[in-house]
Amino acid sequence: MVQIKSAYPARIARGSVFGSGGHLLSTSTLTPDDVDFLCELASDLATGRANAMRSAGHTVALLFFQASTRTRLGFEVATFALGCQAIGMDDMGMSRSNDRTGESLEDCAAVVSRLCDAIVVRHHATGSAARMAAKSRKPVINAGDGWNEHPTQALIDIFAMRRGLRQLRGRSIAFGGDPRGRTVRSLVQLLRHEMPAEIVFCPPPHIPVPDDIVAAASEHQIRLRIIQDIDMALRESDAIMMTPYDMSDIGEAPGTDYRSPRMTPDTHRITADKIERTNSKALLYHPLPRQDEIDPDCDDLPNAMYFEQVRLSKFMRMAVLDRALAND
Amino acid sequence: MVQIKSAYPARIARGSVFGSGGHLLSTSTLTPDDVDFLCELASDLATGRANAMRSAGHTVALLFFQASTRTRLGFEVATFALGCQAIGMDDMGMSRSNDRTGESLEDCAAVVSRLCDAIVVRHHATGSAARMAAKSRKPVINAGDGWNEHPTQALIDIFAMRRGLRQLRGRSIAFGGDPRGRTVRSLVQLLRHEMPAEIVFCPPPHIPVPDDIVAAASEHQIRLRIIQDIDMALRESDAIMMTPYDMSDIGEAPGTDYRSPRMTPDTHRITADKIERTNSKALLYHPLPRQDEIDPDCDDLPNAMYFEQVRLSKFMRMAVLDRALAND
Amino acid sequence: MVQIKSAYPARIARGSVFGSGGHLLSTSTLTPDDVDFLCELASDLATGRANAMRSAGHTVALLFFQASTRTRLGFEVATFALGCQAIGMDDMGMSRSNDRTGESLEDCAAVVSRLCDAIVVRHHATGSAARMAAKSRKPVINAGDGWNEHPTQALIDIFAMRRGLRQLRGRSIAFGGDPRGRTVRSLVQLLRHEMPAEIVFCPPPHIPVPDDIVAAASEHQIRLRIIQDIDMALRESDAIMMTPYDMSDIGEAPGTDYRSPRMTPDTHRITADKIERTNSKALLYHPLPRQDEIDPDCDDLPNAMYFEQVRLSKFMRMAVLDRALAND
C-alpha cells in the first residue's frame, strides 16, 4: 500500500473535516477547503495513492429507515474497501425503532453509537440525522433526511462534475426536474463555492425554486436563470444535473400510498434525439434513481455521466467515512 | 494479542459451558460457575486480556423473526470482533420460513446449521429456539422467544450490575414495569445464585408477578417484596431493572395490530425530579427499548447505567459466542 | 493452502466457464465439460485441495426480490469462504427498484455493477436475470427467475446426485411433485448430458409435464415415463428429486395473496412407512423448502440426502462464484 501523500498530514492531524462531533449533517457547514480535501482524498483512494486501510477494523452502522439502493450499497462497499465492517439494517421497519415499541430516534442513536464507530442514517423526516447526532457518541453521516439534505450525494456530484469538466469555475450548470429535492439543496450549497458562471433551473411550471436555494445562489453573486425547456440547457450548459420531474412523495413515510406523477412532459425530458438535434456537449449527471426524465437511449452517448458517477461514488464515500472515523 | 489467561484452560478443555449440544436456550441451566466464567471472559475480552480471535473464521447465522435493534446489531458486532462472519436476515419475513411456502422452524434449523457454525434466533413464539435446537447440528442461542426467555440479555444484566455494584450479594434489586417479560424471567433465574438480600417488584396493579418467578425466588430464600410506587425502590434499592409498563403484545406475530398501552402512570415512572427528590443512589438498568418508564431527563445522571449496559453487551455476546463456537 | 491442481490451468486460462459476459442465466448453455469442471472444483473446494482464496477481495452483490433462505444464505457463506465480501439486500422491497420510485431492473443492474464484481439475483419474473445481464458490467448469476430457471440449484443437484450414486449414467432418476418448477427445468437440461437410463415423472394428475422438458429428454434418447404413484419410483428409481406438489404460486409477486394448495395426496407423498414397505434404496433429494411431500419421519433414514445436499451446496456455490469472478 502506498504511503499517504505528504500534503495530508496537517489536516489529518486535526482529525475530521466535519467539525464538532465529526458529524456530516449538511453541506452548508463544509468550507471550500473541506471539499477540496475530500475530492483529493477520493481521487487518491481511486488511484491507490492514498492508504485505504488507515481506519481498518472499525465498525460502521448503516441505518436505513427509507428505501435505498445505491446509497446503502455504496456505503457498504466503501466500508469494506476501508477494511471495516458494516452492521445494520436495510429495513429499519424490522428494528425496535419502527415496530410497536416505537423506540425514539434519540435512543436508537444512543444505543447504536455504543456498538459502532460511525452511523450512516437515511430517514423520511427532515432533521432526523441531526436528532440522532445530538445523542450519538460517534459521528453521524446524513444519507438523506426527507426533503432536507443529502450531503454525501452532493459531494459525489461535485467530485464527478469536477472530473468531467476539469473545473466548475465559469461554467453553466443546469438543474432539470424537481428543484425541491434534498440532493438539489445540498448540491447548490456546495456549488456556490465553485464559482460557476450561472446556475440554470428547468423546473416543472407548477413547482417554484425554493427561496433558500435562490438566496444561496444570489448571496454569492451567481446568476440564476429559470428556463422552461430543457433544450435550452442542452444547448447552453456545460453540465445538467437531472432529478425526477416531481418528487412530491419524498417526505412520505414508507407504506404511504401517495405517489408523485410519473410522466415527465417532453419539454423536460432528455432523449438521444434531442442531444443530437441540439448538438449538445452538456454532460449529464443524475443522483439516480431516474424515472423517465432521461431516456435510456442516452445511456451509451458520451454525454451520459450518471453511471460513471455511481462508480466514482464509492471513492467519495470512502473519503467521507475515512474522515468520520479519523476522530475515533 | 495477549495470551489467554492461565485460569481458563480446564474449562476450555471441556468446551462450551452450555452443556449437551452447546445450546443456550434458558438461563435455568446455567450454574453459578458458568455465570462467573462468562462474566470473567467478557471482562477479559473488554480489556483485551482474553484472545478474541480464538474462534476466528467461523460463520454465525443471525435469524430474526421478530424486530430487534440492539440484540441483532450487538450479535453482529460481537461476531465481527471475534474475527467471524455473520450471515442472516434482519427480516425472516423474507425467508422461505415465513413466505407462502411456510417452511417449518425445524427444517430451517436443519438447513441453516449445514451452512454455519452457530445460530442466533429471535422469534415471537415461546419454545421456538428449543424447537430449532432439536434439529440443528450447531449450537443455537436463544435471542428471545416470545414470552419465555432471553438468556443473553440476562447475562448482560448480571455482568453490568456486577460492575455497577461490585457484587449483588446482600443487595436490594428492584424490577419496575411488566414482570412477565422474557428478560425478567431469564434474569430472576440468574439472580437467585447471586444471593441478593431481596428482589422487589413494582408491577402494574393489574399484572401479577408470574408464579414461576415467585417460586424461583422463594426456593432460594430470597425475600420477595411487591411495592406499588417506584419511589420506594428509588429510596431503598441498590439497582432497578426497568422494563416497559405493559408488554402484553410481546407474543404477537409481526404484522399484528394489537399494541400494549403506552402511558406509564406516574407511580411507575422514573424521572430526574424523583431521583433528586428521593436522593436516590439506585443504579438504573434497562434491557431497552424503553417507552416512557424512564424519562430521558435521567440520561445524564450518574444513576443511568442503561446505555453503559449496551456498551458492555458487546463483550458478553462475544463471550457467549466464543463458548458456543468452542465446541466446533 | 494447497496449490490448485495441475488439471485446471487450461480452463482457468480461458476464464469463466460461463461464456460471453460470464453470466450464468440458464443451464441450457452449459456443456458437459463445464459441469464436470464445476463439480470437480466444488469437490476440491470441499476437501481443501483447491485454493479458495484465488478470488479473495472481490465484492458480490446479493439482490433478492423474492423470498429465500438457503440460496441467499448459501451464496453469503460461499462469498465469505472465498475471502470476498457480500453486499446486498435480503429484501429488495426496501430498494429503490421496488419502492414508489420504481427504478427499472436495467438501471439497477447498471448501478450495482459499478459497485461490485458479480451480481446474484432472484426475482419473481421470468427473464429478469437476463434483463439485468444485458445492462450489467459484471457477471450476473440467476438465483431463480420466476417459473423459468434456477441453474445453481441444478448444479448442486447434479453434484449431490453424482456423489450419492457415484454416476448417473444408466440410472433411473425420478421427479416427484410439480414438474413445472424452475429447479426441474434447470435440472433436466443438465440431466440429458448425464445419460441416465430414464427420467420418471410422478406429477399431480392435473399438471402435465411441460413440453420443453419432454422435448429435452426425448431429443437425447432418454426414456421418459409418467407414473401415478410415488411408490413405483421408490421401488424402481435410484434417486428421486422431490418438489412441492403444486407450485402454482411461484410466479406471484411478493405480497400477492394467492397460495398453492398445501395438501399432497397420499399417492404423491413419501413417508418412512412407504420406504420400509417398498424396501426402497432410492436416494431422496429436494431443493427445499419442502411442504408435506416428504414426511419428516424420513429425515434420519439413509435414503434422506436433502440436508447433505444443503451442506454440499456451499461448495458448488463457491465454484460458481470463483468462475464468475475469474473473468474480472
Short mmCIF file of N, CA, C and O in Angstrom, two decimals, chain B residues 198-255:
data_model
loop_
_atom_site.label_atom_id
_atom_site.label_comp_id
_atom_site.label_asym_id
_atom_site.label_seq_id
_atom_site.Cartn_x
_atom_site.Cartn_y
_atom_site.Cartn_z
N GLU B 198 -32.86 -9.06 48.69
CA GLU B 198 -34.27 -9.12 48.32
C GLU B 198 -34.43 -8.77 46.84
O GLU B 198 -33.57 -8.13 46.24
N ILE B 199 -35.55 -9.25 46.30
CA ILE B 199 -35.98 -8.85 44.97
C ILE B 199 -37.30 -8.13 45.13
O ILE B 199 -38.22 -8.64 45.78
N VAL B 200 -37.38 -6.93 44.59
CA VAL B 200 -38.56 -6.08 44.78
C VAL B 200 -39.23 -5.88 43.42
O VAL B 200 -38.55 -5.54 42.45
N PHE B 201 -40.54 -6.13 43.36
CA PHE B 201 -41.27 -5.85 42.13
C PHE B 201 -42.19 -4.67 42.31
O PHE B 201 -42.88 -4.56 43.33
N CYS B 202 -42.21 -3.81 41.31
CA CYS B 202 -43.17 -2.71 41.28
C CYS B 202 -43.98 -2.86 39.99
O CYS B 202 -43.79 -2.11 39.03
N PRO B 203 -44.88 -3.86 39.95
CA PRO B 203 -45.60 -4.17 38.71
C PRO B 203 -46.85 -3.32 38.57
O PRO B 203 -47.28 -2.70 39.54
N PRO B 204 -47.43 -3.26 37.37
CA PRO B 204 -48.73 -2.62 37.23
C PRO B 204 -49.73 -3.35 38.14
O PRO B 204 -49.63 -4.58 38.30
N PRO B 205 -50.68 -2.63 38.75
CA PRO B 205 -51.64 -3.26 39.67
C PRO B 205 -52.40 -4.42 39.02
O PRO B 205 -52.77 -5.37 39.70
N HIS B 206 -52.60 -4.36 37.71
CA HIS B 206 -53.43 -5.38 37.04
C HIS B 206 -52.63 -6.58 36.56
O HIS B 206 -53.16 -7.49 35.97
N ILE B 207 -51.30 -6.59 36.78
CA ILE B 207 -50.49 -7.70 36.28
C ILE B 207 -49.74 -8.35 37.44
O ILE B 207 -48.77 -7.79 37.95
N PRO B 208 -50.16 -9.56 37.87
CA PRO B 208 -49.45 -10.22 38.97
C PRO B 208 -48.09 -10.73 38.50
O PRO B 208 -47.88 -11.00 37.32
N VAL B 209 -47.16 -10.85 39.46
CA VAL B 209 -45.86 -11.45 39.15
C VAL B 209 -46.10 -12.95 38.89
O VAL B 209 -46.76 -13.62 39.67
N PRO B 210 -45.59 -13.48 37.77
CA PRO B 210 -45.85 -14.89 37.43
C PRO B 210 -45.38 -15.84 38.53
O PRO B 210 -44.35 -15.61 39.18
N ASP B 211 -46.13 -16.91 38.71
CA ASP B 211 -45.86 -17.87 39.78
C ASP B 211 -44.45 -18.46 39.71
O ASP B 211 -43.79 -18.64 40.73
N ASP B 212 -43.99 -18.76 38.50
CA ASP B 212 -42.67 -19.40 38.40
C ASP B 212 -41.57 -18.46 38.87
O ASP B 212 -40.54 -18.90 39.37
N ILE B 213 -41.79 -17.17 38.72
CA ILE B 213 -40.78 -16.21 39.16
C ILE B 213 -40.80 -16.08 40.68
O ILE B 213 -39.75 -16.06 41.34
N VAL B 214 -42.02 -16.03 41.25
CA VAL B 214 -42.14 -16.03 42.71
C VAL B 214 -41.48 -17.29 43.30
O VAL B 214 -40.70 -17.22 44.25
N ALA B 215 -41.75 -18.44 42.66
CA ALA B 215 -41.20 -19.71 43.14
C ALA B 215 -39.68 -19.72 43.08
O ALA B 215 -39.01 -20.18 44.01
N ALA B 216 -39.12 -19.22 41.97
CA ALA B 216 -37.67 -19.22 41.81
C ALA B 216 -37.00 -18.44 42.93
O ALA B 216 -35.93 -18.82 43.44
N ALA B 217 -37.62 -17.32 43.32
CA ALA B 217 -37.04 -16.51 44.38
C ALA B 217 -37.19 -17.21 45.74
O ALA B 217 -36.22 -17.33 46.49
N SER B 218 -38.39 -17.67 46.04
CA SER B 218 -38.64 -18.22 47.38
C SER B 218 -37.86 -19.51 47.60
O SER B 218 -37.38 -19.78 48.70
N GLU B 219 -37.69 -20.28 46.56
CA GLU B 219 -36.93 -21.53 46.62
C GLU B 219 -35.50 -21.29 47.11
O GLU B 219 -34.87 -22.15 47.70
N HIS B 220 -34.98 -20.10 46.83
CA HIS B 220 -33.62 -19.78 47.23
C HIS B 220 -33.58 -18.84 48.44
O HIS B 220 -32.58 -18.15 48.67
N GLN B 221 -34.69 -18.83 49.20
CA GLN B 221 -34.75 -17.98 50.40
C GLN B 221 -34.42 -16.52 50.12
O GLN B 221 -33.82 -15.83 50.95
N ILE B 222 -34.78 -16.04 48.94
CA ILE B 222 -34.61 -14.62 48.69
C ILE B 222 -35.94 -13.93 49.00
O ILE B 222 -36.99 -14.36 48.50
N ARG B 223 -35.90 -12.90 49.81
CA ARG B 223 -37.13 -12.18 50.14
C ARG B 223 -37.69 -11.54 48.87
O ARG B 223 -36.93 -10.96 48.08
N LEU B 224 -38.99 -11.65 48.70
CA LEU B 224 -39.62 -11.04 47.54
C LEU B 224 -40.67 -10.06 48.01
O LEU B 224 -41.56 -10.42 48.79
N ARG B 225 -40.54 -8.82 47.59
CA ARG B 225 -41.50 -7.78 48.00
C ARG B 225 -42.20 -7.22 46.79
O ARG B 225 -41.58 -7.04 45.73
N ILE B 226 -43.47 -6.92 46.94
CA ILE B 226 -44.22 -6.22 45.90
C ILE B 226 -44.51 -4.82 46.41
O ILE B 226 -45.02 -4.67 47.53
N ILE B 227 -44.16 -3.82 45.64
CA ILE B 227 -44.45 -2.44 46.05
C ILE B 227 -45.35 -1.78 45.00
O ILE B 227 -45.47 -2.27 43.87
N GLN B 228 -45.98 -0.66 45.40
CA GLN B 228 -46.95 -0.02 44.49
C GLN B 228 -46.43 1.30 43.90
O GLN B 228 -47.07 1.88 43.04
N ASP B 229 -45.28 1.71 44.39
CA ASP B 229 -44.79 3.01 43.92
C ASP B 229 -43.27 2.92 43.73
O ASP B 229 -42.55 2.52 44.63
N ILE B 230 -42.81 3.31 42.55
CA ILE B 230 -41.39 3.16 42.21
C ILE B 230 -40.50 4.04 43.11
O ILE B 230 -39.30 3.77 43.27
N ASP B 231 -41.10 5.07 43.73
CA ASP B 231 -40.34 5.91 44.67
C ASP B 231 -39.69 5.07 45.77
O ASP B 231 -38.55 5.34 46.20
N MET B 232 -40.42 4.05 46.24
CA MET B 232 -39.88 3.21 47.30
C MET B 232 -38.62 2.49 46.83
O MET B 232 -37.64 2.37 47.56
N ALA B 233 -38.63 2.04 45.58
CA ALA B 233 -37.44 1.38 45.02
C ALA B 233 -36.30 2.39 44.87
O ALA B 233 -35.14 2.07 45.13
N LEU B 234 -36.65 3.58 44.44
CA LEU B 234 -35.61 4.61 44.29
C LEU B 234 -34.93 4.88 45.63
O LEU B 234 -33.72 5.12 45.70
N ARG B 235 -35.73 4.82 46.70
CA ARG B 235 -35.18 5.10 48.04
C ARG B 235 -34.40 3.92 48.60
O ARG B 235 -33.37 4.08 49.22
N GLU B 236 -34.90 2.70 48.38
CA GLU B 236 -34.41 1.56 49.16
C GLU B 236 -33.58 0.55 48.39
O GLU B 236 -32.91 -0.28 49.00
N SER B 237 -33.64 0.58 47.06
CA SER B 237 -32.93 -0.46 46.31
C SER B 237 -31.57 0.03 45.82
O SER B 237 -31.34 1.23 45.67
N ASP B 238 -30.69 -0.93 45.55
CA ASP B 238 -29.37 -0.60 45.04
C ASP B 238 -29.37 -0.51 43.52
O ASP B 238 -28.56 0.21 42.93
N ALA B 239 -30.25 -1.29 42.90
CA ALA B 239 -30.35 -1.25 41.44
C ALA B 239 -31.80 -1.49 41.07
O ALA B 239 -32.51 -2.23 41.75
N ILE B 240 -32.23 -0.82 40.00
CA ILE B 240 -33.59 -1.02 39.49
C ILE B 240 -33.49 -1.42 38.03
O ILE B 240 -32.88 -0.72 37.22
N MET B 241 -34.04 -2.61 37.73
CA MET B 241 -34.12 -3.05 36.34
C MET B 241 -35.50 -2.68 35.83
O MET B 241 -36.51 -3.23 36.25
N MET B 242 -35.55 -1.70 34.95
CA MET B 242 -36.83 -1.24 34.42
C MET B 242 -37.19 -2.00 33.14
O MET B 242 -36.31 -2.36 32.35
N THR B 243 -38.48 -2.22 32.95
CA THR B 243 -38.98 -2.72 31.67
C THR B 243 -40.24 -1.92 31.35
O THR B 243 -40.79 -1.26 32.24
N PRO B 244 -40.71 -1.95 30.11
CA PRO B 244 -41.94 -1.22 29.79
C PRO B 244 -43.08 -1.65 30.72
O PRO B 244 -43.12 -2.79 31.20
N TYR B 245 -44.02 -0.73 30.93
CA TYR B 245 -45.08 -0.90 31.91
C TYR B 245 -45.99 -2.08 31.59
O TYR B 245 -46.40 -2.83 32.47
N ASP B 246 -46.31 -2.26 30.35
CA ASP B 246 -47.25 -3.33 29.96
C ASP B 246 -46.81 -3.86 28.60
O ASP B 246 -46.87 -3.17 27.59
N MET B 247 -46.31 -5.10 28.57
CA MET B 247 -45.77 -5.67 27.35
C MET B 247 -46.69 -6.73 26.77
O MET B 247 -46.23 -7.69 26.16
N SER B 248 -47.99 -6.54 26.93
CA SER B 248 -48.95 -7.57 26.52
C SER B 248 -48.79 -7.99 25.06
O SER B 248 -49.23 -9.06 24.67
N ASP B 249 -48.13 -7.17 24.25
CA ASP B 249 -48.03 -7.51 22.82
C ASP B 249 -46.77 -8.29 22.47
O ASP B 249 -46.52 -8.56 21.29
N ILE B 250 -45.99 -8.70 23.46
CA ILE B 250 -44.68 -9.28 23.11
C ILE B 250 -44.79 -10.62 22.41
O ILE B 250 -43.90 -11.00 21.65
N GLY B 251 -45.88 -11.34 22.63
CA GLY B 251 -46.02 -12.64 21.96
C GLY B 251 -46.74 -12.56 20.63
O GLY B 251 -46.97 -13.57 19.98
N GLU B 252 -47.07 -11.34 20.21
CA GLU B 252 -47.78 -11.19 18.95
C GLU B 252 -46.84 -11.40 17.76
O GLU B 252 -45.69 -10.98 17.79
N ALA B 253 -47.38 -12.01 16.71
CA ALA B 253 -46.60 -12.17 15.49
C ALA B 253 -46.45 -10.80 14.82
O ALA B 253 -47.28 -9.92 15.01
N PRO B 254 -45.33 -10.63 14.04
CA PRO B 254 -45.17 -9.37 13.31
C PRO B 254 -46.39 -9.15 12.43
O PRO B 254 -46.95 -10.09 11.88
N GLY B 255 -46.81 -7.91 12.30
CA GLY B 255 -47.94 -7.60 11.44
C GLY B 255 -49.25 -7.52 12.20
O GLY B 255 -50.22 -6.97 11.72
#
